[in-house]
Structures are given as structure tokens and as C-alpha cells.
PDB file of C-alpha atoms in Angstrom:
ATOM      1  CA  SER S 130      -2.065   6.163  23.131  1.00 89.00           C
ATOM      2  CA  TYR S 131      -0.786   5.964  19.570  1.00 95.00           C
ATOM      3  CA  VAL S 132      -0.691   2.502  18.019  1.00 97.00           C
ATOM      4  CA  LEU S 133       1.402   1.225  15.107  1.00 98.00           C
ATOM      5  CA  THR S 134       0.201  -1.939  13.382  1.00 98.00           C
ATOM      6  CA  GLN S 135       2.496  -4.246  11.401  1.00 98.00           C
ATOM      7  CA  PRO S 136       1.784  -7.632   9.817  1.00 98.00           C
ATOM      8  CA  PRO S 137       3.369 -10.388  11.942  1.00 98.00           C
ATOM      9  CA  SER S 138       5.081 -11.975   8.966  1.00 98.00           C
ATOM     10  CA  VAL S 139       6.010 -11.439   5.337  1.00 98.00           C
ATOM     11  CA  SER S 140       7.527 -14.085   3.062  1.00 97.00           C
ATOM     12  CA  VAL S 141       9.337 -13.482  -0.207  1.00 97.00           C
ATOM     13  CA  ALA S 142      11.545 -15.417  -2.600  1.00 97.00           C
ATOM     14  CA  PRO S 143      15.141 -14.327  -3.154  1.00 97.00           C
ATOM     15  CA  GLY S 144      15.425 -11.606  -5.777  1.00 97.00           C
ATOM     16  CA  GLN S 145      11.842 -10.475  -5.300  1.00 97.00           C
ATOM     17  CA  THR S 146      10.538  -7.348  -3.558  1.00 98.00           C
ATOM     18  CA  ALA S 147       9.331  -7.333   0.044  1.00 98.00           C
ATOM     19  CA  ARG S 148       6.959  -4.675   1.337  1.00 98.00           C
ATOM     20  CA  ILE S 149       6.364  -4.285   5.056  1.00 98.00           C
ATOM     21  CA  THR S 150       3.607  -1.936   6.150  1.00 98.00           C
ATOM     22  CA  CYS S 151       3.161   0.094   9.307  1.00 98.00           C
ATOM     23  CA  GLY S 152      -0.305   1.470   9.940  1.00 98.00           C
ATOM     24  CA  GLY S 153      -1.209   4.339  12.236  1.00 98.00           C
ATOM     25  CA  ASN S 154      -3.725   7.140  12.457  1.00 97.00           C
ATOM     26  CA  ASN S 155      -2.499   9.890  10.122  1.00 97.00           C
ATOM     27  CA  ILE S 156       1.002   8.420  10.243  1.00 97.00           C
ATOM     28  CA  GLY S 157       1.797  10.450   7.143  1.00 97.00           C
ATOM     29  CA  SER S 158       2.131  13.498   9.385  1.00 96.00           C
ATOM     30  CA  LYS S 159       4.891  11.843  11.430  1.00 96.00           C
ATOM     31  CA  SER S 160       8.511  10.900  10.771  1.00 97.00           C
ATOM     32  CA  VAL S 161       8.798   7.127  10.567  1.00 98.00           C
ATOM     33  CA  HIS S 162      11.965   5.176  11.237  1.00 98.00           C
ATOM     34  CA  TRP S 163      12.635   1.507  10.470  1.00 98.00           C
ATOM     35  CA  TYR S 164      14.931  -0.952  12.222  1.00 98.00           C
ATOM     36  CA  GLN S 165      16.224  -4.391  11.328  1.00 98.00           C
ATOM     37  CA  GLN S 166      16.898  -6.859  14.125  1.00 98.00           C
ATOM     38  CA  LYS S 167      18.546 -10.232  13.699  1.00 97.00           C
ATOM     39  CA  PRO S 168      18.387 -12.907  16.438  1.00 95.00           C
ATOM     40  CA  GLY S 169      20.498 -12.089  19.455  1.00 94.00           C
ATOM     41  CA  GLN S 170      21.480  -8.671  18.124  1.00 96.00           C
ATOM     42  CA  ALA S 171      20.517  -5.076  18.801  1.00 96.00           C
ATOM     43  CA  PRO S 172      18.313  -3.273  16.283  1.00 97.00           C
ATOM     44  CA  VAL S 173      19.973  -1.499  13.357  1.00 97.00           C
ATOM     45  CA  LEU S 174      18.504   1.595  11.693  1.00 97.00           C
ATOM     46  CA  VAL S 175      17.793   0.957   8.003  1.00 98.00           C
ATOM     47  CA  VAL S 176      15.513   3.867   7.045  1.00 98.00           C
ATOM     48  CA  TYR S 177      14.877   7.154   8.863  1.00 97.00           C
ATOM     49  CA  ASP S 178      12.609  10.144   8.325  1.00 97.00           C
ATOM     50  CA  ASP S 179      10.287   8.051   6.139  1.00 98.00           C
ATOM     51  CA  SER S 180      12.679   7.454   3.261  1.00 97.00           C
ATOM     52  CA  ASP S 181      16.300   8.338   4.054  1.00 97.00           C
ATOM     53  CA  ARG S 182      19.027   5.712   4.374  1.00 97.00           C
ATOM     54  CA  PRO S 183      21.893   5.795   6.866  1.00 95.00           C
ATOM     55  CA  SER S 184      25.348   5.390   5.430  1.00 95.00           C
ATOM     56  CA  GLY S 185      26.192   1.760   4.844  1.00 95.00           C
ATOM     57  CA  ILE S 186      22.610   0.648   4.210  1.00 97.00           C
ATOM     58  CA  PRO S 187      22.127  -0.733   0.684  1.00 97.00           C
ATOM     59  CA  GLU S 188      19.998   1.195  -1.798  1.00 97.00           C
ATOM     60  CA  ARG S 189      17.748  -1.858  -1.908  1.00 97.00           C
ATOM     61  CA  PHE S 190      16.139  -0.519   1.281  1.00 98.00           C
ATOM     62  CA  SER S 191      13.656   2.306   0.761  1.00 98.00           C
ATOM     63  CA  GLY S 192      10.667   3.790   2.518  1.00 98.00           C
ATOM     64  CA  SER S 193       7.522   5.791   1.938  1.00 98.00           C
ATOM     65  CA  ASN S 194       4.861   7.324   4.145  1.00 98.00           C
ATOM     66  CA  SER S 195       1.446   8.722   3.295  1.00 97.00           C
ATOM     67  CA  GLY S 196      -2.004   8.848   4.828  1.00 97.00           C
ATOM     68  CA  ASN S 197      -2.391   6.066   7.374  1.00 98.00           C
ATOM     69  CA  THR S 198       0.370   3.770   6.108  1.00 98.00           C
ATOM     70  CA  ALA S 199       4.153   3.794   6.001  1.00 98.00           C
ATOM     71  CA  THR S 200       5.961   1.162   3.956  1.00 98.00           C
ATOM     72  CA  LEU S 201       9.447  -0.315   4.047  1.00 98.00           C
ATOM     73  CA  THR S 202      10.410  -1.773   0.682  1.00 98.00           C
ATOM     74  CA  ILE S 203      13.309  -4.165   0.229  1.00 98.00           C
ATOM     75  CA  SER S 204      14.185  -4.783  -3.413  1.00 98.00           C
ATOM     76  CA  ARG S 205      16.112  -7.783  -4.729  1.00 98.00           C
ATOM     77  CA  VAL S 206      15.759  -9.537  -1.389  1.00 98.00           C
ATOM     78  CA  GLU S 207      18.728 -11.606  -0.206  1.00 97.00           C
ATOM     79  CA  ALA S 208      18.947 -14.385   2.356  1.00 97.00           C
ATOM     80  CA  GLY S 209      20.813 -12.009   4.667  1.00 97.00           C
ATOM     81  CA  ASP S 210      17.754  -9.726   4.831  1.00 97.00           C
ATOM     82  CA  GLU S 211      15.873 -12.319   6.863  1.00 98.00           C
ATOM     83  CA  ALA S 212      15.167 -10.583  10.173  1.00 98.00           C
ATOM     84  CA  ASP S 213      12.539  -8.808  12.250  1.00 98.00           C
ATOM     85  CA  TYR S 214      11.655  -5.284  11.153  1.00 98.00           C
ATOM     86  CA  TYR S 215      10.162  -2.577  13.376  1.00 98.00           C
ATOM     87  CA  CYS S 216       8.701   0.824  12.579  1.00 98.00           C
ATOM     88  CA  GLN S 217       8.945   3.632  15.114  1.00 98.00           C
ATOM     89  CA  VAL S 218       7.567   7.147  15.607  1.00 97.00           C
ATOM     90  CA  TRP S 219       7.564   9.822  18.274  1.00 96.00           C
ATOM     91  CA  ASP S 220       4.042  10.540  19.516  1.00 94.00           C
ATOM     92  CA  SER S 221       4.068  14.198  20.550  1.00 92.00           C
ATOM     93  CA  SER S 222       0.602  14.016  22.120  1.00 93.00           C
ATOM     94  CA  SER S 223       1.813  11.581  24.783  1.00 91.00           C
ATOM     95  CA  ASP S 224       5.582  12.285  24.700  1.00 92.00           C
ATOM     96  CA  HIS S 225       6.146   8.607  24.049  1.00 95.00           C
ATOM     97  CA  GLU S 226       8.246   6.740  21.538  1.00 95.00           C
ATOM     98  CA  VAL S 227       6.118   4.086  19.851  1.00 97.00           C
ATOM     99  CA  PHE S 228       7.259   0.895  18.137  1.00 98.00           C
ATOM    100  CA  GLY S 229       5.206  -1.292  15.866  1.00 98.00           C
ATOM    101  CA  GLY S 230       4.764  -4.903  16.882  1.00 98.00           C
ATOM    102  CA  GLY S 231       7.379  -6.067  14.394  1.00 98.00           C
ATOM    103  CA  THR S 232       7.316  -8.084  11.177  1.00 98.00           C
ATOM    104  CA  LYS S 233       9.303 -11.246  10.643  1.00 98.00           C
ATOM    105  CA  LEU S 234      10.668 -11.316   7.104  1.00 98.00           C
ATOM    106  CA  THR S 235      11.237 -14.833   5.818  1.00 98.00           C
ATOM    107  CA  VAL S 236      13.256 -15.414   2.655  1.00 97.00           C
ATOM    108  CA  LEU S 237      11.934 -18.570   1.065  1.00 94.00           C
TER     109      LEU S 237
ATOM    110  CA  GLN L 179      33.896   4.186  17.459  1.00 93.00           C
ATOM    111  CA  VAL L 180      30.533   4.636  19.161  1.00 94.00           C
ATOM    112  CA  GLN L 181      29.882   2.305  22.057  1.00 96.00           C
ATOM    113  CA  LEU L 182      26.992   1.898  24.454  1.00 97.00           C
ATOM    114  CA  VAL L 183      27.617  -0.774  27.072  1.00 98.00           C
ATOM    115  CA  GLU L 184      24.827  -1.800  29.419  1.00 97.00           C
ATOM    116  CA  SER L 185      25.429  -3.479  32.758  1.00 97.00           C
ATOM    117  CA  GLY L 186      23.577  -4.316  35.947  1.00 97.00           C
ATOM    118  CA  GLY L 187      21.181  -6.961  34.696  1.00 96.00           C
ATOM    119  CA  GLY L 188      20.542 -10.184  36.552  1.00 97.00           C
ATOM    120  CA  VAL L 189      17.976 -12.239  38.409  1.00 97.00           C
ATOM    121  CA  VAL L 190      15.795 -10.501  40.993  1.00 97.00           C
ATOM    122  CA  GLN L 191      12.740 -11.567  42.967  1.00 97.00           C
ATOM    123  CA  PRO L 192       9.333  -9.996  42.379  1.00 97.00           C
ATOM    124  CA  GLY L 193       9.074  -6.762  44.322  1.00 97.00           C
ATOM    125  CA  GLY L 194      12.831  -6.276  44.234  1.00 97.00           C
ATOM    126  CA  SER L 195      14.999  -3.541  42.759  1.00 98.00           C
ATOM    127  CA  LEU L 196      17.770  -3.305  40.225  1.00 98.00           C
ATOM    128  CA  ARG L 197      19.842  -0.473  38.760  1.00 98.00           C
ATOM    129  CA  LEU L 198      20.985  -0.612  35.158  1.00 98.00           C
ATOM    130  CA  SER L 199      23.858   1.451  33.766  1.00 98.00           C
ATOM    131  CA  CYS L 200      24.786   2.365  30.211  1.00 98.00           C
ATOM    132  CA  ALA L 201      28.317   3.637  29.595  1.00 98.00           C
ATOM    133  CA  ALA L 202      28.722   5.724  26.452  1.00 97.00           C
ATOM    134  CA  SER L 203      31.806   6.511  24.396  1.00 97.00           C
ATOM    135  CA  GLY L 204      32.724   7.667  20.904  1.00 96.00           C
ATOM    136  CA  PHE L 205      30.137  10.433  20.640  1.00 95.00           C
ATOM    137  CA  THR L 206      29.099  13.604  22.482  1.00 95.00           C
ATOM    138  CA  PHE L 207      26.887  11.970  25.107  1.00 96.00           C
ATOM    139  CA  SER L 208      25.824  15.295  26.624  1.00 96.00           C
ATOM    140  CA  SER L 209      24.230  16.335  23.305  1.00 94.00           C
ATOM    141  CA  TYR L 210      22.001  13.279  22.934  1.00 96.00           C
ATOM    142  CA  GLY L 211      18.642  12.331  24.324  1.00 96.00           C
ATOM    143  CA  MET L 212      18.858   8.846  25.775  1.00 97.00           C
ATOM    144  CA  HIS L 213      16.315   6.072  26.048  1.00 97.00           C
ATOM    145  CA  TRP L 214      15.756   2.665  27.538  1.00 98.00           C
ATOM    146  CA  VAL L 215      13.978   0.133  25.326  1.00 98.00           C
ATOM    147  CA  ARG L 216      13.190  -3.419  26.387  1.00 98.00           C
ATOM    148  CA  GLN L 217      12.360  -6.667  24.658  1.00 98.00           C
ATOM    149  CA  ALA L 218      10.666  -9.530  26.483  1.00 98.00           C
ATOM    150  CA  PRO L 219      11.705 -13.029  25.379  1.00 96.00           C
ATOM    151  CA  GLY L 220      10.277 -13.725  21.925  1.00 95.00           C
ATOM    152  CA  LYS L 221       8.456 -10.382  21.832  1.00 97.00           C
ATOM    153  CA  GLY L 222       8.841  -7.027  20.135  1.00 97.00           C
ATOM    154  CA  LEU L 223      10.522  -3.800  21.159  1.00 98.00           C
ATOM    155  CA  GLU L 224       8.897  -1.734  23.896  1.00 98.00           C
ATOM    156  CA  TRP L 225      10.003   1.803  24.683  1.00 97.00           C
ATOM    157  CA  VAL L 226      10.518   2.302  28.435  1.00 98.00           C
ATOM    158  CA  ALA L 227      11.840   5.785  29.201  1.00 97.00           C
ATOM    159  CA  PHE L 228      13.545   8.902  27.812  1.00 96.00           C
ATOM    160  CA  ILE L 229      15.729  11.612  29.294  1.00 96.00           C
ATOM    161  CA  ARG L 230      16.611  14.845  27.511  1.00 95.00           C
ATOM    162  CA  TYR L 231      20.274  15.608  26.802  1.00 95.00           C
ATOM    163  CA  ASP L 232      20.488  17.918  29.806  1.00 95.00           C
ATOM    164  CA  GLY L 233      18.273  15.845  32.088  1.00 93.00           C
ATOM    165  CA  SER L 234      15.558  18.507  32.168  1.00 94.00           C
ATOM    166  CA  ASN L 235      12.762  16.320  30.754  1.00 94.00           C
ATOM    167  CA  LYS L 236      11.947  12.702  31.483  1.00 96.00           C
ATOM    168  CA  TYR L 237       9.149  10.571  30.040  1.00 96.00           C
ATOM    169  CA  TYR L 238       8.016   7.062  30.882  1.00 97.00           C
ATOM    170  CA  ALA L 239       5.882   4.319  29.400  1.00 97.00           C
ATOM    171  CA  ASP L 240       2.663   3.812  31.337  1.00 96.00           C
ATOM    172  CA  SER L 241       3.750   0.275  32.210  1.00 97.00           C
ATOM    173  CA  VAL L 242       6.713   1.512  34.289  1.00 98.00           C
ATOM    174  CA  LYS L 243       5.658   4.987  35.438  1.00 97.00           C
ATOM    175  CA  GLY L 244       6.020   5.375  39.178  1.00 97.00           C
ATOM    176  CA  ARG L 245       8.294   2.308  39.455  1.00 98.00           C
ATOM    177  CA  PHE L 246      11.255   3.141  37.186  1.00 98.00           C
ATOM    178  CA  THR L 247      13.455   6.241  37.223  1.00 98.00           C
ATOM    179  CA  ILE L 248      15.758   7.299  34.408  1.00 98.00           C
ATOM    180  CA  SER L 249      18.755   9.520  35.113  1.00 98.00           C
ATOM    181  CA  ARG L 250      22.090  10.465  33.626  1.00 98.00           C
ATOM    182  CA  ASP L 251      25.511  11.764  34.635  1.00 98.00           C
ATOM    183  CA  ASN L 252      26.995  13.693  31.748  1.00 97.00           C
ATOM    184  CA  SER L 253      30.308  14.048  33.589  1.00 97.00           C
ATOM    185  CA  LYS L 254      30.604  10.249  33.534  1.00 98.00           C
ATOM    186  CA  ASN L 255      28.943   9.688  30.135  1.00 98.00           C
ATOM    187  CA  THR L 256      26.578   7.281  31.827  1.00 98.00           C
ATOM    188  CA  LEU L 257      22.839   6.626  31.693  1.00 98.00           C
ATOM    189  CA  TYR L 258      20.944   4.856  34.465  1.00 98.00           C
ATOM    190  CA  LEU L 259      17.640   3.099  35.037  1.00 98.00           C
ATOM    191  CA  GLN L 260      16.539   2.508  38.609  1.00 98.00           C
ATOM    192  CA  MET L 261      13.895  -0.222  38.608  1.00 98.00           C
ATOM    193  CA  ASN L 262      11.784  -0.754  41.739  1.00 98.00           C
ATOM    194  CA  SER L 263       8.794  -2.974  42.535  1.00 98.00           C
ATOM    195  CA  LEU L 264       9.805  -5.340  39.763  1.00 98.00           C
ATOM    196  CA  ARG L 265       7.251  -7.720  38.296  1.00 98.00           C
ATOM    197  CA  ALA L 266       7.527 -10.906  36.247  1.00 97.00           C
ATOM    198  CA  GLU L 267       6.387  -8.955  33.186  1.00 97.00           C
ATOM    199  CA  ASP L 268       9.462  -6.711  33.476  1.00 98.00           C
ATOM    200  CA  THR L 269      11.615  -9.676  32.424  1.00 98.00           C
ATOM    201  CA  ALA L 270      13.363  -8.579  29.237  1.00 98.00           C
ATOM    202  CA  VAL L 271      16.573  -7.556  27.557  1.00 98.00           C
ATOM    203  CA  TYR L 272      17.032  -3.858  28.275  1.00 98.00           C
ATOM    204  CA  TYR L 273      18.736  -1.744  25.620  1.00 98.00           C
ATOM    205  CA  CYS L 274      19.939   1.814  25.952  1.00 98.00           C
ATOM    206  CA  GLY L 275      19.715   3.978  22.859  1.00 97.00           C
ATOM    207  CA  GLY L 276      20.475   7.531  21.819  1.00 95.00           C
ATOM    208  CA  ASN L 277      18.925  10.052  19.468  1.00 93.00           C
ATOM    209  CA  SER L 278      19.464  13.700  18.727  1.00 89.00           C
ATOM    210  CA  GLY L 279      15.890  14.922  19.094  1.00 83.00           C
ATOM    211  CA  TYR L 280      12.297  13.963  19.743  1.00 81.00           C
ATOM    212  CA  ASP L 281      11.513  13.088  16.128  1.00 86.00           C
ATOM    213  CA  SER L 282      14.920  11.635  15.410  1.00 93.00           C
ATOM    214  CA  PRO L 283      15.791   7.982  14.941  1.00 94.00           C
ATOM    215  CA  PHE L 284      17.819   5.951  17.397  1.00 94.00           C
ATOM    216  CA  ASP L 285      21.296   6.456  15.990  1.00 91.00           C
ATOM    217  CA  TYR L 286      23.010   4.342  18.632  1.00 94.00           C
ATOM    218  CA  TRP L 287      22.077   1.144  20.464  1.00 96.00           C
ATOM    219  CA  GLY L 288      23.776  -0.904  23.128  1.00 97.00           C
ATOM    220  CA  GLN L 289      23.909  -4.697  23.032  1.00 96.00           C
ATOM    221  CA  GLY L 290      21.474  -5.073  25.916  1.00 97.00           C
ATOM    222  CA  THR L 291      21.437  -6.527  29.414  1.00 98.00           C
ATOM    223  CA  LEU L 292      19.034  -9.246  30.555  1.00 98.00           C
ATOM    224  CA  VAL L 293      16.785  -8.692  33.547  1.00 98.00           C
ATOM    225  CA  THR L 294      14.935 -11.719  34.893  1.00 98.00           C
ATOM    226  CA  VAL L 295      12.276 -11.277  37.555  1.00 98.00           C
ATOM    227  CA  SER L 296      11.557 -14.619  39.143  1.00 96.00           C
ATOM    228  CA  SER L 297      11.177 -16.232  42.527  1.00 93.00           C
TER     229      SER L 297
END
């Protein structure tokens, strides 16, 4: 089955740029979606189809996808961005949705 | 506004059964594929099951295949998850979610319902 690999944690100072990676075999050929989840809340979509933003999501959130790695980039990080972030793809070979293990973003 | 409201969670003994429901409003439920996603305490998201907008296709995670059944009633705008032969490792918050196609993101999420499997 298809596996997505994320770093367990990323730390960044306020105002700096955070990059969260999502690794998978030839993930560049898939559409990658990213979710933000704060404690006790449901996930919220922040980037879809590799690099598009839903309405209401700040421009500080962006995404890219190429080769074996997709990346969520959060510019000018704020304290309110502290959360868990998950990548997600549809694996057509198994007809399964797949989530990465999640990355905890800590704002120092 | 869009709402997905899960219900039916609770405490059940190992080997028992439980049926979850997800009531949808604020969008055209019958046009959306629907999923169940769970999250064990302190763990990440795990996809559980999917049903196509018209109920014609259903897919399951290997960890629940043969034990869980997903279904929907488009006349009632409601999604279901019948869970049988429950195990301790099924303990989690169960979320329902909707998307418009196989490659599409989860546009809508419920707030989740907690299932605890314990003796």
C-alpha cells in the first residue's frame, strides 16, 4: 500500500518560514492535499491540488509537489499556526485514501 | 451553512457492535462521495471507508475490511458506519467527511464522535 512520510515535528520562530515535507513514491504524479488540525478540532483544508488555497486561507500558506516530495510552506509564521499538519492523497492502485503520519508545528 | 453531525459513539465491549450516523445539511449530499476517517487518542488521521455519491462503490481500509460496513441514505442526507467485531484498537474519534471526487480534497468534515472499545 502507498505510504506518505512526514517529519514528526518542525519548529520555527515567529515571522520565519516553516516547510513541512510529505514523501511518497512518485508523489509528484498525484494531487496532494494538506490539512491543519488544532487540538480538539476537526481538520481544516489549507492547500489542495498541490498548491491551491481554499477561500479564507491566508496567502502565507502555499504548496508544491515534484518527484518524491510534496511541501507545505507557511511564510511569516504566527503563533496561531501552531497545529498538526497532514498531507493526503488518493491511491488509485488500492482505491484507498492515504494520510501522512502528521507533523506537529511548534512556534517557538 | 454546511454541517456534518456525527452521532452514535460510546463505550462498547470488545467483540461488540456500534452504528455511527452522520447527518448532512447545507450542501447537495447526494452529489458527494463520503468517507469515515478516525483518529486514535494522540495519533494521526487514518482513513476508514468511502462510499460513492450514489452508493455504487465502497472501499475499506484493510484494518476494518470485513468488520465495518459503510452505507448512505440520500433521501435522509445521512451516512452510516456499521462497526462489528470491535477491537480495542478501534478506539478513536470517528469523523465523517465529504469530497466531490476520488482525487478531490475533503471539503467538509464533521466534529467527530468518540468510540471507546473497552471491557
